[in-house]
Amino acid sequence: MGDRTRLIQILLNLVGNAIKFTEKGGVTIDLKVIQQSEQDVRIRFAVIDTGIGIAANKLGTIFEQFKQAELDTTRKFGGTGLGLAISKRLIELHDSRINVDSVPGQGSTFWFTIGFKKGDYQSNRNSNNVEEGLKINVLVVDDNQINRLLINKILKKWGASADFAENGIEAIEKVETNRNYNVVLMDIHMPEMGGLEATGIIRAKTEAYFQQLPIIALTASMLSNQMGEINNAGMNDYILKPFDPRVLYDKLSRYQQQ
Ligand code: ADP
């Protein structure tokens, strides 16, 4: 039994980085039970990649906010330098710490251990089930492939249909061409064009469909005045990433086909 939402956020950050910084080879997620008793279990999570690696003198600073190993990281790979700072903090909230081993040019391993109470399989089996039968066609706009995969899997499970775009420009094209979405899930930060700008352009079109199409922001934080920006852009609502499936279901179900 554990904190699913936080664990997913940590792993999404680490796996997202691993994929981003790896051109050849692969990314492995390795879980190992390192200690257990009748009630508790301690698991070691490792995210291993064969990517560009990190210089030894940068290993200490990459966990600080807005720190990237190289000056050209944002230009080449994108990113904000926040992911590892957040992961580190979330792991510390589990009374643990994040570790990294890396060889430049060969790859990196980020790892941590977390202790869990063992659950009763029978009684927990259905606890995360959300209602099924969502009659809805969703356009998911997110540049992150893992997020798209994750949302697709969940939507399919609920019986919803989904289409995908990787940035704001693609989203506008799809909305204009297809005009059959009941709702758009729109990431805020994306290359080429972000979600706020894309929503503004969609809302500026005169036909009723574009004015009324529900658009829900997908956002990693409610830092600063983001709520105001989301409203001003003409978005209807927001969902925090990593999202809780129950919240997503709840918000989407308001826009079901009649
Ligand atoms: P971001 O990825 O948004 O830049 P992070 O806080 O997630 O921010 O990572 C900080 C920096 O650590 C990255 O910019 C990169 O320089 C380095 N880094 C993180 N993960 C990896 C990895 N798997 N391989 C190589 N470098 C990495």
mmCIF file of C-alpha atoms and ligand atoms in Angstrom:
data_model
loop_
_atom_site.group_PDB
_atom_site.id
_atom_site.type_symbol
_atom_site.label_atom_id
_atom_site.label_comp_id
_atom_site.label_asym_id
_atom_site.label_seq_id
_atom_site.Cartn_x
_atom_site.Cartn_y
_atom_site.Cartn_z
ATOM 1 C CA MET A 1 0.000 0.000 0.000
ATOM 2 C CA GLY A 2 1.527 3.265 -0.974
ATOM 3 C CA ASP A 3 1.086 6.734 -2.298
ATOM 4 C CA ARG A 4 0.245 5.940 -5.890
ATOM 5 C CA THR A 5 0.055 9.506 -7.141
ATOM 6 C CA ARG A 6 3.456 10.507 -5.801
ATOM 7 C CA LEU A 7 5.113 7.289 -6.914
ATOM 8 C CA ILE A 8 3.767 7.782 -10.428
ATOM 9 C CA GLN A 9 5.034 11.356 -10.478
ATOM 10 C CA ILE A 10 8.526 10.273 -9.399
ATOM 11 C CA LEU A 11 8.673 7.500 -11.996
ATOM 12 C CA LEU A 12 7.226 9.676 -14.766
ATOM 13 C CA ASN A 13 9.920 12.271 -14.101
ATOM 14 C CA LEU A 14 12.746 9.751 -14.070
ATOM 15 C CA VAL A 15 11.519 7.696 -17.024
ATOM 16 C CA GLY A 16 10.723 10.879 -18.959
ATOM 17 C CA ASN A 17 14.306 12.084 -18.457
ATOM 18 C CA ALA A 18 15.759 8.678 -19.291
ATOM 19 C CA ILE A 19 13.890 8.601 -22.606
ATOM 20 C CA LYS A 20 14.687 12.237 -23.349
ATOM 21 C CA PHE A 21 18.436 11.802 -22.853
ATOM 22 C CA THR A 22 18.750 8.385 -24.537
ATOM 23 C CA GLU A 23 19.151 8.052 -28.257
ATOM 24 C CA LYS A 24 20.469 4.512 -28.569
ATOM 25 C CA GLY A 25 19.928 1.469 -26.422
ATOM 26 C CA GLY A 26 17.067 1.534 -23.994
ATOM 27 C CA VAL A 27 15.478 2.407 -20.724
ATOM 28 C CA THR A 28 14.842 -0.158 -18.026
ATOM 29 C CA ILE A 29 12.699 0.126 -14.931
ATOM 30 C CA ASP A 30 13.933 -2.350 -12.389
ATOM 31 C CA LEU A 31 12.109 -3.191 -9.149
ATOM 32 C CA LYS A 32 13.640 -5.357 -6.477
ATOM 33 C CA VAL A 33 12.395 -6.393 -3.058
ATOM 34 C CA ILE A 34 15.365 -5.685 -0.807
ATOM 35 C CA GLN A 35 13.820 -6.390 2.567
ATOM 36 C CA GLN A 36 10.543 -7.682 3.861
ATOM 37 C CA SER A 37 8.666 -8.877 6.884
ATOM 38 C CA GLU A 38 5.136 -10.098 7.272
ATOM 39 C CA GLN A 39 3.738 -6.550 7.316
ATOM 40 C CA ASP A 40 6.277 -4.481 5.411
ATOM 41 C CA VAL A 41 8.264 -4.567 2.234
ATOM 42 C CA ARG A 42 11.078 -2.317 1.037
ATOM 43 C CA ILE A 43 11.439 -1.993 -2.726
ATOM 44 C CA ARG A 44 14.331 -0.594 -4.708
ATOM 45 C CA PHE A 45 13.223 1.255 -7.837
ATOM 46 C CA ALA A 46 15.869 1.900 -10.494
ATOM 47 C CA VAL A 47 15.476 3.726 -13.783
ATOM 48 C CA ILE A 48 18.417 2.752 -15.961
ATOM 49 C CA ASP A 49 19.270 4.319 -19.292
ATOM 50 C CA THR A 50 21.991 4.054 -21.920
ATOM 51 C CA GLY A 51 21.928 7.761 -22.747
ATOM 52 C CA ILE A 52 24.301 10.720 -22.652
ATOM 53 C CA GLY A 53 25.150 10.322 -18.962
ATOM 54 C CA ILE A 54 26.095 13.090 -16.540
ATOM 55 C CA ALA A 55 29.560 14.467 -15.732
ATOM 56 C CA ALA A 56 30.752 13.611 -12.223
ATOM 57 C CA ASN A 57 31.019 17.262 -11.196
ATOM 58 C CA LYS A 58 27.360 17.854 -12.124
ATOM 59 C CA LEU A 59 25.909 14.948 -10.157
ATOM 60 C CA GLY A 60 25.608 17.123 -7.039
ATOM 61 C CA THR A 61 23.680 19.998 -8.628
ATOM 62 C CA ILE A 62 21.162 18.370 -10.972
ATOM 63 C CA PHE A 63 18.747 17.860 -8.083
ATOM 64 C CA GLU A 64 18.548 21.598 -7.434
ATOM 65 C CA GLN A 65 15.673 23.594 -8.918
ATOM 66 C CA PHE A 66 16.256 24.952 -12.418
ATOM 67 C CA LYS A 67 19.652 23.225 -12.667
ATOM 68 C CA GLN A 68 20.630 21.356 -15.814
ATOM 69 C CA ALA A 69 23.895 19.526 -16.357
ATOM 70 C CA GLU A 70 24.825 21.446 -19.501
ATOM 71 C CA LEU A 71 24.115 24.992 -20.624
ATOM 72 C CA ASP A 72 22.594 23.833 -23.905
ATOM 73 C CA THR A 73 20.229 21.245 -22.338
ATOM 74 C CA THR A 74 17.050 23.295 -22.755
ATOM 75 C CA ARG A 75 17.837 24.131 -26.362
ATOM 76 C CA LYS A 76 18.679 20.523 -27.272
ATOM 77 C CA PHE A 77 16.311 18.515 -25.111
ATOM 78 C CA GLY A 78 13.772 20.935 -23.676
ATOM 79 C CA GLY A 79 12.853 20.889 -19.995
ATOM 80 C CA THR A 80 12.862 23.223 -17.058
ATOM 81 C CA GLY A 81 15.248 21.719 -14.549
ATOM 82 C CA LEU A 82 12.407 21.138 -12.093
ATOM 83 C CA GLY A 83 11.692 17.419 -12.479
ATOM 84 C CA LEU A 84 14.551 16.072 -10.392
ATOM 85 C CA ALA A 85 14.037 18.684 -7.667
ATOM 86 C CA ILE A 86 10.401 17.567 -7.390
ATOM 87 C CA SER A 87 11.295 13.858 -7.479
ATOM 88 C CA LYS A 88 13.946 14.361 -4.802
ATOM 89 C CA ARG A 89 11.449 16.126 -2.559
ATOM 90 C CA LEU A 90 8.765 13.467 -3.099
ATOM 91 C CA ILE A 91 11.229 10.705 -2.259
ATOM 92 C CA GLU A 92 12.277 12.581 0.881
ATOM 93 C CA LEU A 93 8.613 12.707 1.892
ATOM 94 C CA HIS A 94 8.864 8.905 1.913
ATOM 95 C CA ASP A 95 11.817 9.204 4.347
ATOM 96 C CA SER A 96 14.214 8.140 1.674
ATOM 97 C CA ARG A 97 16.658 9.681 -0.773
ATOM 98 C CA ILE A 98 17.348 9.684 -4.487
ATOM 99 C CA ASN A 99 20.670 8.374 -5.795
ATOM 100 C CA VAL A 100 22.367 8.540 -9.159
ATOM 101 C CA ASP A 101 25.219 6.624 -10.769
ATOM 102 C CA SER A 102 26.307 7.804 -14.162
ATOM 103 C CA VAL A 103 29.080 7.423 -16.709
ATOM 104 C CA PRO A 104 29.173 10.153 -19.376
ATOM 105 C CA GLY A 105 28.493 8.656 -22.784
ATOM 106 C CA GLN A 106 27.299 5.363 -21.308
ATOM 107 C CA GLY A 107 24.216 6.115 -19.298
ATOM 108 C CA SER A 108 22.688 6.826 -15.920
ATOM 109 C CA THR A 109 20.897 4.975 -13.176
ATOM 110 C CA PHE A 110 18.591 6.879 -10.859
ATOM 111 C CA TRP A 111 17.470 4.809 -7.892
ATOM 112 C CA PHE A 112 15.705 5.004 -4.567
ATOM 113 C CA THR A 113 14.087 2.680 -2.070
ATOM 114 C CA ILE A 114 10.649 3.046 -0.547
ATOM 115 C CA GLY A 115 9.049 1.088 2.254
ATOM 116 C CA PHE A 116 5.425 -0.013 1.946
ATOM 117 C CA LYS A 117 2.957 -1.697 4.226
ATOM 118 C CA LYS A 118 1.783 -4.914 2.674
ATOM 119 C CA GLY A 119 -1.830 -4.854 1.605
ATOM 120 C CA ASP A 120 -4.452 -7.534 1.707
ATOM 121 C CA TYR A 121 -4.810 -8.479 -1.952
ATOM 122 C CA GLN A 122 -8.407 -9.589 -1.644
ATOM 123 C CA SER A 123 -9.677 -6.469 0.050
ATOM 124 C CA ASN A 124 -7.694 -4.114 -2.188
ATOM 125 C CA ARG A 125 -8.560 -5.673 -5.493
ATOM 126 C CA ASN A 126 -11.324 -3.338 -6.447
ATOM 127 C CA SER A 127 -10.336 -0.266 -4.521
ATOM 128 C CA ASN A 128 -8.953 1.588 -7.533
ATOM 129 C CA ASN A 129 -11.672 0.717 -9.938
ATOM 130 C CA VAL A 130 -13.470 3.661 -11.347
ATOM 131 C CA GLU A 131 -16.804 3.404 -13.031
ATOM 132 C CA GLU A 132 -16.702 2.393 -16.650
ATOM 133 C CA GLY A 133 -18.724 3.350 -19.678
ATOM 134 C CA LEU A 134 -17.620 6.825 -20.653
ATOM 135 C CA LYS A 135 -19.267 7.814 -23.923
ATOM 136 C CA ILE A 136 -16.924 10.517 -24.982
ATOM 137 C CA ASN A 137 -14.434 11.404 -27.711
ATOM 138 C CA VAL A 138 -11.371 13.099 -26.272
ATOM 139 C CA LEU A 139 -8.539 14.941 -27.983
ATOM 140 C CA VAL A 140 -5.443 14.565 -25.819
ATOM 141 C CA VAL A 141 -2.811 17.215 -26.494
ATOM 142 C CA ASP A 142 0.497 16.480 -24.778
ATOM 143 C CA ASP A 143 4.085 16.463 -26.010
ATOM 144 C CA ASN A 144 5.029 13.776 -23.517
ATOM 145 C CA GLN A 145 4.708 10.329 -25.043
ATOM 146 C CA ILE A 146 4.377 8.577 -21.709
ATOM 147 C CA ASN A 147 1.518 10.828 -20.687
ATOM 148 C CA ARG A 148 -0.240 10.138 -23.978
ATOM 149 C CA LEU A 149 0.197 6.384 -23.519
ATOM 150 C CA LEU A 150 -1.019 6.536 -19.943
ATOM 151 C CA ILE A 151 -4.107 8.612 -20.732
ATOM 152 C CA ASN A 152 -4.893 6.445 -23.759
ATOM 153 C CA LYS A 153 -4.795 3.327 -21.635
ATOM 154 C CA ILE A 154 -7.107 4.783 -19.029
ATOM 155 C CA LEU A 155 -9.562 6.235 -21.557
ATOM 156 C CA LYS A 156 -9.750 2.923 -23.421
ATOM 157 C CA LYS A 157 -10.466 1.129 -20.172
ATOM 158 C CA TRP A 158 -13.410 3.459 -19.602
ATOM 159 C CA GLY A 159 -14.694 2.880 -23.126
ATOM 160 C CA ALA A 160 -13.919 6.419 -24.283
ATOM 161 C CA SER A 161 -12.319 7.104 -27.638
ATOM 162 C CA ALA A 162 -9.200 9.197 -27.924
ATOM 163 C CA ASP A 163 -7.231 11.052 -30.521
ATOM 164 C CA PHE A 164 -3.846 12.664 -29.988
ATOM 165 C CA ALA A 165 -1.850 15.771 -30.810
ATOM 166 C CA GLU A 166 1.699 16.604 -29.742
ATOM 167 C CA ASN A 167 1.488 20.383 -29.652
ATOM 168 C CA GLY A 168 -0.899 23.300 -29.987
ATOM 169 C CA ILE A 169 -0.578 23.607 -33.753
ATOM 170 C CA GLU A 170 -1.501 19.963 -34.282
ATOM 171 C CA ALA A 171 -4.379 20.358 -31.836
ATOM 172 C CA ILE A 172 -5.861 23.269 -33.767
ATOM 173 C CA GLU A 173 -5.560 21.313 -37.025
ATOM 174 C CA LYS A 174 -7.309 18.291 -35.543
ATOM 175 C CA VAL A 175 -10.100 20.308 -33.966
ATOM 176 C CA GLU A 176 -10.722 22.151 -37.245
ATOM 177 C CA THR A 177 -10.640 19.053 -39.417
ATOM 178 C CA ASN A 178 -12.562 16.614 -37.250
ATOM 179 C CA ARG A 179 -14.969 18.769 -35.243
ATOM 180 C CA ASN A 180 -16.142 15.680 -33.383
ATOM 181 C CA TYR A 181 -14.429 15.955 -30.011
ATOM 182 C CA ASN A 182 -16.525 16.259 -26.876
ATOM 183 C CA VAL A 183 -13.604 17.540 -24.846
ATOM 184 C CA VAL A 184 -9.936 18.472 -25.236
ATOM 185 C CA LEU A 185 -7.304 17.677 -22.604
ATOM 186 C CA MET A 186 -4.621 20.273 -23.241
ATOM 187 C CA ASP A 187 -1.113 20.370 -21.799
ATOM 188 C CA ILE A 188 0.109 23.889 -21.028
ATOM 189 C CA HIS A 189 3.811 23.655 -21.860
ATOM 190 C CA MET A 190 4.588 22.154 -25.260
ATOM 191 C CA PRO A 191 7.128 22.864 -27.978
ATOM 192 C CA GLU A 192 5.968 24.720 -31.119
ATOM 193 C CA MET A 193 2.819 26.024 -29.424
ATOM 194 C CA GLY A 194 1.605 25.687 -25.845
ATOM 195 C CA GLY A 195 -1.912 25.046 -24.633
ATOM 196 C CA LEU A 196 -2.827 28.594 -23.628
ATOM 197 C CA GLU A 197 -2.034 30.006 -27.063
ATOM 198 C CA ALA A 198 -3.763 27.126 -28.859
ATOM 199 C CA THR A 199 -6.900 27.583 -26.765
ATOM 200 C CA GLY A 200 -6.918 31.310 -27.527
ATOM 201 C CA ILE A 201 -6.781 30.577 -31.268
ATOM 202 C CA ILE A 202 -9.559 27.979 -31.046
ATOM 203 C CA ARG A 203 -11.768 30.364 -29.043
ATOM 204 C CA ALA A 204 -11.181 33.167 -31.524
ATOM 205 C CA LYS A 205 -12.969 31.231 -34.255
ATOM 206 C CA THR A 206 -16.528 32.362 -34.786
ATOM 207 C CA GLU A 207 -18.398 29.073 -35.114
ATOM 208 C CA ALA A 208 -20.203 27.836 -32.026
ATOM 209 C CA TYR A 209 -18.351 24.492 -31.905
ATOM 210 C CA PHE A 210 -15.017 26.235 -31.316
ATOM 211 C CA GLN A 211 -16.488 28.555 -28.705
ATOM 212 C CA GLN A 212 -18.225 25.802 -26.779
ATOM 213 C CA LEU A 213 -15.753 22.923 -27.039
ATOM 214 C CA PRO A 214 -14.761 22.100 -23.439
ATOM 215 C CA ILE A 215 -11.000 22.437 -22.982
ATOM 216 C CA ILE A 216 -9.380 21.149 -19.804
ATOM 217 C CA ALA A 217 -5.809 22.167 -18.989
ATOM 218 C CA LEU A 218 -3.319 19.486 -18.006
ATOM 219 C CA THR A 219 -0.818 21.121 -15.753
ATOM 220 C CA ALA A 220 1.992 19.981 -13.514
ATOM 221 C CA SER A 221 1.575 22.781 -11.031
ATOM 222 C CA MET A 222 -0.623 25.622 -9.960
ATOM 223 C CA LEU A 223 2.410 27.824 -9.457
ATOM 224 C CA SER A 224 2.091 31.616 -9.627
ATOM 225 C CA ASN A 225 -0.932 32.901 -11.475
ATOM 226 C CA GLN A 226 -1.541 29.908 -13.675
ATOM 227 C CA MET A 227 -5.193 29.652 -12.669
ATOM 228 C CA GLY A 228 -5.770 33.158 -14.036
ATOM 229 C CA GLU A 229 -3.941 32.318 -17.263
ATOM 230 C CA ILE A 230 -6.020 29.190 -17.732
ATOM 231 C CA ASN A 231 -9.237 31.181 -17.293
ATOM 232 C CA ASN A 232 -8.097 34.035 -19.516
ATOM 233 C CA ALA A 233 -7.164 31.672 -22.311
ATOM 234 C CA GLY A 234 -10.746 30.399 -22.323
ATOM 235 C CA MET A 235 -10.118 26.996 -20.784
ATOM 236 C CA ASN A 236 -12.973 25.494 -18.785
ATOM 237 C CA ASP A 237 -11.125 23.600 -16.096
ATOM 238 C CA TYR A 238 -7.796 22.048 -15.163
ATOM 239 C CA ILE A 239 -6.401 18.713 -14.040
ATOM 240 C CA LEU A 240 -3.172 18.437 -12.085
ATOM 241 C CA LYS A 241 -0.515 16.062 -13.384
ATOM 242 C CA PRO A 242 0.153 13.363 -12.454
ATOM 243 C CA PHE A 243 -3.592 13.020 -12.516
ATOM 244 C CA ASP A 244 -5.708 10.971 -10.194
ATOM 245 C CA PRO A 245 -7.859 8.730 -12.446
ATOM 246 C CA ARG A 246 -10.922 9.416 -10.305
ATOM 247 C CA VAL A 247 -10.560 13.158 -10.806
ATOM 248 C CA LEU A 248 -10.069 12.689 -14.548
ATOM 249 C CA TYR A 249 -13.144 10.462 -14.766
ATOM 250 C CA ASP A 250 -15.192 12.901 -12.778
ATOM 251 C CA LYS A 251 -14.265 15.895 -14.893
ATOM 252 C CA LEU A 252 -14.622 14.075 -18.218
ATOM 253 C CA SER A 253 -17.981 12.561 -17.365
ATOM 254 C CA ARG A 254 -19.504 16.057 -17.294
ATOM 255 C CA TYR A 255 -18.974 16.285 -21.028
ATOM 256 C CA GLN A 256 -20.420 12.947 -22.125
ATOM 257 C CA GLN A 257 -22.417 12.675 -25.336
ATOM 258 C CA GLN A 258 -26.090 12.884 -24.535
HETATM 259 P P1 ADP B 1 14.896 18.863 -17.034
HETATM 260 O O1 ADP B 1 14.921 17.455 -17.515
HETATM 261 O O2 ADP B 1 13.552 19.514 -17.166
HETATM 262 O O3 ADP B 1 16.007 19.707 -17.571
HETATM 263 P P2 ADP B 1 15.372 17.715 -14.420
HETATM 264 O O4 ADP B 1 15.367 18.354 -13.058
HETATM 265 O O5 ADP B 1 14.471 16.574 -14.628
HETATM 266 O O6 ADP B 1 15.096 18.873 -15.452
HETATM 267 O O7 ADP B 1 16.860 17.291 -14.744
HETATM 268 C C1 ADP B 1 17.920 18.197 -14.487
HETATM 269 C C2 ADP B 1 19.106 17.899 -15.381
HETATM 270 O O8 ADP B 1 19.701 16.659 -15.011
HETATM 271 C C3 ADP B 1 18.757 17.726 -16.858
HETATM 272 O O9 ADP B 1 18.627 18.959 -17.515
HETATM 273 C C4 ADP B 1 19.954 16.938 -17.340
HETATM 274 O O10 ADP B 1 21.068 17.787 -17.535
HETATM 275 C C5 ADP B 1 20.245 16.032 -16.162
HETATM 276 N N1 ADP B 1 19.595 14.700 -16.298
HETATM 277 C C6 ADP B 1 18.488 14.269 -15.664
HETATM 278 N N2 ADP B 1 18.199 12.989 -15.990
HETATM 279 C C7 ADP B 1 19.146 12.610 -16.872
HETATM 280 C C8 ADP B 1 19.412 11.390 -17.573
HETATM 281 N N3 ADP B 1 18.626 10.312 -17.440
HETATM 282 N N4 ADP B 1 20.484 11.360 -18.394
HETATM 283 C C9 ADP B 1 21.285 12.453 -18.528
HETATM 284 N N5 ADP B 1 21.102 13.627 -17.893
HETATM 285 C C10 ADP B 1 20.048 13.709 -17.065
#
